[in-house]
Amino acid sequence: EAGVAQSPRYKIIEKRQSVAFWCNPISGHATLYWYQQILGQGPKLLIQFQNNGVVDDSQLPKDRFSAERLKGVDSTLKIQPAKLEDSAVYLCASSADPDRGEQYFGPGTRLTVT
Amino acid sequence: QKEVEQNSGPLSVPEGAIASLNCTYSDRGSQSFFWYRQYSGKSPELIMFIYSNGDKEDGRFTAQLNKASQYVSLLIRDSQPSDSATYLCAGRTTGGFKTIFGAGTRLFVKA
């Protein structure tokens, strides 16, 4: 079974530029999560999708971050404009059963904002 | 603010010893708990989950849950240098099914 795929793996941008990350979950997993992980901290949930509907986006900075999950499969997370404090690893995870909560993570995208 | 707390460590144990990692949580309504292992520069990997009070064993790993004390632990028996990593504890809240992660405990297993 293929795991969660993410791209790109690394991205360096200047502040005020925009960036987009892509995620393809494990086949058949209805729940998809985007996390932000700053060095030395645990992952922080940005947004959770159930199929193509948003379950939780309470910690998503909506003035600059947006995410979508068209057709309930792939998802894209965008930042526009980026700030220095957005430098982090962006992790995508998926789970088969939202009631149980076991999540499987992709390799992540390391974003550096200069 | 619902939180999951972990000692950041580092926790250093000799090879072959038992490593004990601890986690407390503030949301009494949390129903399920997870332990993830994260190697440096890698993404978290699920190693254990536990939903009921008591112990759950899987190979060298034992997860323990005490809901009355709001306490979760992970024991690693016969620790190996390859177990050296950051261990993240996560709790899943009721209502909204949000998973909240602790900051992780760094474990070093000395050969």
CSV table of C-alpha atoms in Angstrom, one decimal:
chain,number,residue,atom,x,y,z
A,1,GLU,CA,0.0,0.0,0.0
A,2,ALA,CA,1.4,3.4,-1.0
A,3,GLY,CA,1.8,5.9,1.8
A,4,VAL,CA,0.9,9.6,1.9
A,5,ALA,CA,2.7,11.5,-0.8
A,6,GLN,CA,3.7,15.1,-0.5
A,7,SER,CA,5.4,17.6,-2.8
A,8,PRO,CA,7.6,19.5,-2.9
A,9,ARG,CA,9.9,18.1,-0.2
A,10,TYR,CA,11.8,21.4,0.2
A,11,LYS,CA,10.9,25.0,-0.7
A,12,ILE,CA,12.7,28.3,-0.1
A,13,ILE,CA,10.9,31.5,-0.7
A,14,GLU,CA,11.2,35.2,0.2
A,15,LYS,CA,8.7,36.8,2.6
A,16,ARG,CA,5.6,38.1,0.9
A,17,GLN,CA,5.8,35.5,-1.8
A,18,SER,CA,3.3,32.7,-2.2
A,19,VAL,CA,3.7,28.9,-2.0
A,20,ALA,CA,1.6,25.8,-2.4
A,21,PHE,CA,2.0,22.3,-1.1
A,22,TRP,CA,0.3,19.2,-2.5
A,23,CYS,CA,-0.8,16.0,-0.7
A,24,ASN,CA,-2.1,12.7,-1.9
A,25,PRO,CA,-3.4,10.6,1.0
A,26,ILE,CA,-3.4,6.8,1.3
A,27,SER,CA,-6.0,5.3,-1.1
A,28,GLY,CA,-9.4,5.1,0.6
A,29,HIS,CA,-8.6,7.3,3.5
A,30,ALA,CA,-11.4,9.8,3.9
A,31,THR,CA,-9.8,12.0,6.5
A,32,LEU,CA,-7.0,14.3,5.6
A,33,TYR,CA,-5.0,16.6,7.9
A,34,TRP,CA,-2.5,19.4,7.4
A,35,TYR,CA,-0.1,20.1,10.3
A,36,GLN,CA,2.5,22.7,10.8
A,37,GLN,CA,5.6,21.6,12.8
A,38,ILE,CA,8.0,24.2,14.0
A,39,LEU,CA,11.4,22.9,15.1
A,40,GLY,CA,11.3,21.5,18.6
A,41,GLN,CA,7.5,21.5,18.8
A,42,GLY,CA,4.8,18.9,18.2
A,43,PRO,CA,2.7,19.1,15.1
A,44,LYS,CA,-0.1,21.7,15.2
A,45,LEU,CA,-3.3,21.0,13.3
A,46,LEU,CA,-4.0,23.6,10.6
A,47,ILE,CA,-7.0,22.0,8.9
A,48,GLN,CA,-8.9,18.7,8.9
A,49,PHE,CA,-11.0,17.4,6.0
A,50,GLN,CA,-13.5,14.7,6.0
A,51,ASN,CA,-13.9,13.7,2.3
A,52,ASN,CA,-14.0,17.2,0.7
A,53,GLY,CA,-15.6,19.0,3.7
A,54,VAL,CA,-13.8,20.9,6.4
A,55,VAL,CA,-14.1,19.5,9.9
A,56,ASP,CA,-11.8,21.8,11.7
A,57,ASP,CA,-9.9,24.8,10.6
A,58,SER,CA,-9.8,26.7,13.9
A,59,GLN,CA,-6.1,27.1,13.9
A,60,LEU,CA,-5.6,28.0,10.3
A,61,PRO,CA,-4.5,31.6,9.8
A,62,LYS,CA,-7.2,32.4,7.3
A,63,ASP,CA,-5.8,35.8,6.3
A,64,ARG,CA,-2.9,34.1,4.6
A,65,PHE,CA,-3.5,30.3,4.5
A,66,SER,CA,-6.0,28.5,2.4
A,67,ALA,CA,-6.6,24.8,1.7
A,68,GLU,CA,-8.8,22.8,-0.5
A,69,ARG,CA,-9.5,19.1,-1.1
A,70,LEU,CA,-11.3,18.8,-4.4
A,71,LYS,CA,-13.1,15.5,-5.1
A,72,GLY,CA,-12.2,14.2,-1.6
A,73,VAL,CA,-8.8,12.9,-2.6
A,74,ASP,CA,-5.8,15.3,-3.2
A,75,SER,CA,-5.4,18.4,-1.2
A,76,THR,CA,-3.5,21.7,-1.6
A,77,LEU,CA,-2.4,24.1,1.1
A,78,LYS,CA,-1.4,27.6,0.1
A,79,ILE,CA,0.3,30.4,1.9
A,80,GLN,CA,0.0,33.9,0.5
A,81,PRO,CA,1.8,36.1,1.5
A,82,ALA,CA,4.4,34.2,3.5
A,83,LYS,CA,6.0,35.5,6.6
A,84,LEU,CA,9.3,34.6,8.3
A,85,GLU,CA,7.4,32.8,11.1
A,86,ASP,CA,5.9,30.4,8.5
A,87,SER,CA,9.2,28.6,8.3
A,88,ALA,CA,8.4,25.1,9.4
A,89,VAL,CA,7.7,21.6,8.1
A,90,TYR,CA,4.2,21.1,6.7
A,91,LEU,CA,2.9,17.6,7.3
A,92,CYS,CA,0.0,16.0,5.6
A,93,ALA,CA,-1.6,12.9,7.3
A,94,SER,CA,-4.5,10.7,6.5
A,95,SER,CA,-6.7,8.3,8.4
A,96,ALA,CA,-9.2,5.6,7.3
A,97,ASP,CA,-11.5,6.0,10.3
A,98,PRO,CA,-12.0,9.5,11.8
A,99,ASP,CA,-13.6,7.9,14.9
A,100,ARG,CA,-10.4,6.0,15.8
A,101,GLY,CA,-7.9,8.7,14.8
A,102,GLU,CA,-4.8,6.7,13.8
A,103,GLN,CA,-3.0,8.9,11.4
A,104,TYR,CA,-0.3,8.2,8.8
A,105,PHE,CA,2.0,11.0,7.8
A,106,GLY,CA,3.6,11.9,4.6
A,107,PRO,CA,7.3,12.9,4.4
A,108,GLY,CA,6.5,16.6,4.9
A,109,THR,CA,7.5,19.8,3.1
A,110,ARG,CA,10.3,21.9,4.7
A,111,LEU,CA,9.5,25.5,4.1
A,112,THR,CA,12.1,28.2,4.6
A,113,VAL,CA,11.0,31.8,4.4
A,114,THR,CA,13.9,34.3,4.0
B,1,GLN,CA,-6.8,25.4,26.1
B,2,LYS,CA,-6.6,21.6,25.9
B,3,GLU,CA,-3.0,20.5,26.2
B,4,VAL,CA,-0.8,17.4,26.1
B,5,GLU,CA,2.3,17.7,28.2
B,6,GLN,CA,5.6,15.8,27.9
B,7,ASN,CA,9.0,16.2,29.4
B,8,SER,CA,11.2,17.4,26.6
B,9,GLY,CA,14.2,15.4,27.8
B,10,PRO,CA,16.6,14.3,26.6
B,11,LEU,CA,16.0,10.9,28.3
B,12,SER,CA,19.2,8.9,28.1
B,13,VAL,CA,19.2,5.1,28.8
B,14,PRO,CA,21.8,2.4,28.2
B,15,GLU,CA,21.2,-0.2,25.5
B,16,GLY,CA,19.1,-3.1,26.8
B,17,ALA,CA,17.4,-1.0,29.5
B,18,ILE,CA,13.7,0.0,29.8
B,19,ALA,CA,12.9,3.5,28.6
B,20,SER,CA,9.8,5.1,30.2
B,21,LEU,CA,8.2,8.0,28.5
B,22,ASN,CA,5.4,9.9,30.1
B,23,CYS,CA,2.6,12.2,29.0
B,24,THR,CA,-0.3,14.0,30.8
B,25,TYR,CA,-3.3,15.6,29.3
B,26,SER,CA,-5.8,18.2,30.4
B,27,ASP,CA,-9.0,17.3,28.5
B,28,ARG,CA,-10.9,14.7,30.7
B,29,GLY,CA,-13.0,13.9,27.7
B,30,SER,CA,-10.1,12.6,25.6
B,31,GLN,CA,-10.9,9.1,24.6
B,32,SER,CA,-7.9,7.8,22.6
B,33,PHE,CA,-4.2,8.3,22.7
B,34,PHE,CA,-1.3,7.7,20.4
B,35,TRP,CA,2.4,7.4,20.5
B,36,TYR,CA,4.4,8.5,17.4
B,37,ARG,CA,8.1,8.1,16.9
B,38,GLN,CA,9.9,10.8,14.9
B,39,TYR,CA,13.5,10.5,13.8
B,40,SER,CA,15.4,13.6,13.2
B,41,GLY,CA,14.4,15.2,9.8
B,42,LYS,CA,11.6,12.6,9.3
B,43,SER,CA,7.9,12.6,9.7
B,44,PRO,CA,6.0,11.0,12.7
B,45,GLU,CA,5.4,7.3,12.5
B,46,LEU,CA,2.6,5.7,14.5
B,47,ILE,CA,3.8,3.0,16.9
B,48,MET,CA,1.1,2.5,19.4
B,49,PHE,CA,-2.5,3.6,20.2
B,50,ILE,CA,-4.6,2.9,23.3
B,51,TYR,CA,-8.3,3.6,24.0
B,52,SER,CA,-9.0,1.8,27.3
B,53,ASN,CA,-7.5,2.0,30.8
B,54,GLY,CA,-4.7,-0.4,31.4
B,55,ASP,CA,-1.9,-1.7,29.5
B,56,LYS,CA,-1.5,-2.6,25.8
B,57,GLU,CA,1.6,-4.5,24.6
B,58,ASP,CA,3.0,-4.8,21.1
B,59,GLY,CA,6.4,-6.4,20.9
B,60,ARG,CA,8.9,-4.4,22.9
B,61,PHE,CA,6.4,-1.5,23.4
B,62,THR,CA,3.8,-1.2,26.1
B,63,ALA,CA,1.4,1.7,26.3
B,64,GLN,CA,-0.3,2.4,29.6
B,65,LEU,CA,-3.4,4.6,30.1
B,66,ASN,CA,-4.8,5.9,33.4
B,67,LYS,CA,-7.8,8.1,32.6
B,68,ALA,CA,-8.5,8.9,36.3
B,69,SER,CA,-5.0,10.4,36.6
B,70,GLN,CA,-5.0,11.7,33.0
B,71,TYR,CA,-1.7,10.0,32.3
B,72,VAL,CA,-0.3,8.0,29.4
B,73,SER,CA,3.0,6.3,29.2
B,74,LEU,CA,5.1,4.3,26.8
B,75,LEU,CA,7.6,1.7,27.9
B,76,ILE,CA,10.2,0.4,25.6
B,77,ARG,CA,11.9,-2.8,26.7
B,78,ASP,CA,15.3,-3.9,25.6
B,79,SER,CA,16.1,-0.4,24.2
B,80,GLN,CA,18.2,-0.3,21.1
B,81,PRO,CA,20.3,2.6,19.7
B,82,SER,CA,17.8,2.6,16.8
B,83,ASP,CA,15.1,3.6,19.3
B,84,SER,CA,16.8,7.0,19.6
B,85,ALA,CA,14.2,9.5,18.4
B,86,THR,CA,11.6,12.0,19.6
B,87,TYR,CA,8.5,10.3,20.9
B,88,LEU,CA,5.3,12.3,20.4
B,89,CYS,CA,2.2,11.7,22.6
B,90,ALA,CA,-1.1,12.7,21.1
B,91,GLY,CA,-4.6,12.7,22.5
B,92,ARG,CA,-7.8,12.8,20.6
B,93,THR,CA,-10.5,15.0,22.0
B,94,THR,CA,-14.2,14.3,22.0
B,95,GLY,CA,-16.3,16.7,20.1
B,96,GLY,CA,-14.6,17.7,16.8
B,97,PHE,CA,-12.2,14.7,17.0
B,98,LYS,CA,-9.2,17.0,17.2
B,99,THR,CA,-5.9,15.3,17.8
B,100,ILE,CA,-3.5,17.4,20.0
B,101,PHE,CA,0.2,16.6,20.1
B,102,GLY,CA,2.6,17.1,22.9
B,103,ALA,CA,6.0,18.6,22.1
B,104,GLY,CA,7.7,15.3,22.3
B,105,THR,CA,10.4,13.6,24.5
B,106,ARG,CA,13.9,13.1,23.0
B,107,LEU,CA,15.2,9.6,23.8
B,108,PHE,CA,18.9,8.6,23.5
B,109,VAL,CA,19.8,5.0,23.8
B,110,LYS,CA,23.6,4.6,24.4
B,111,ALA,CA,25.3,1.6,23.0
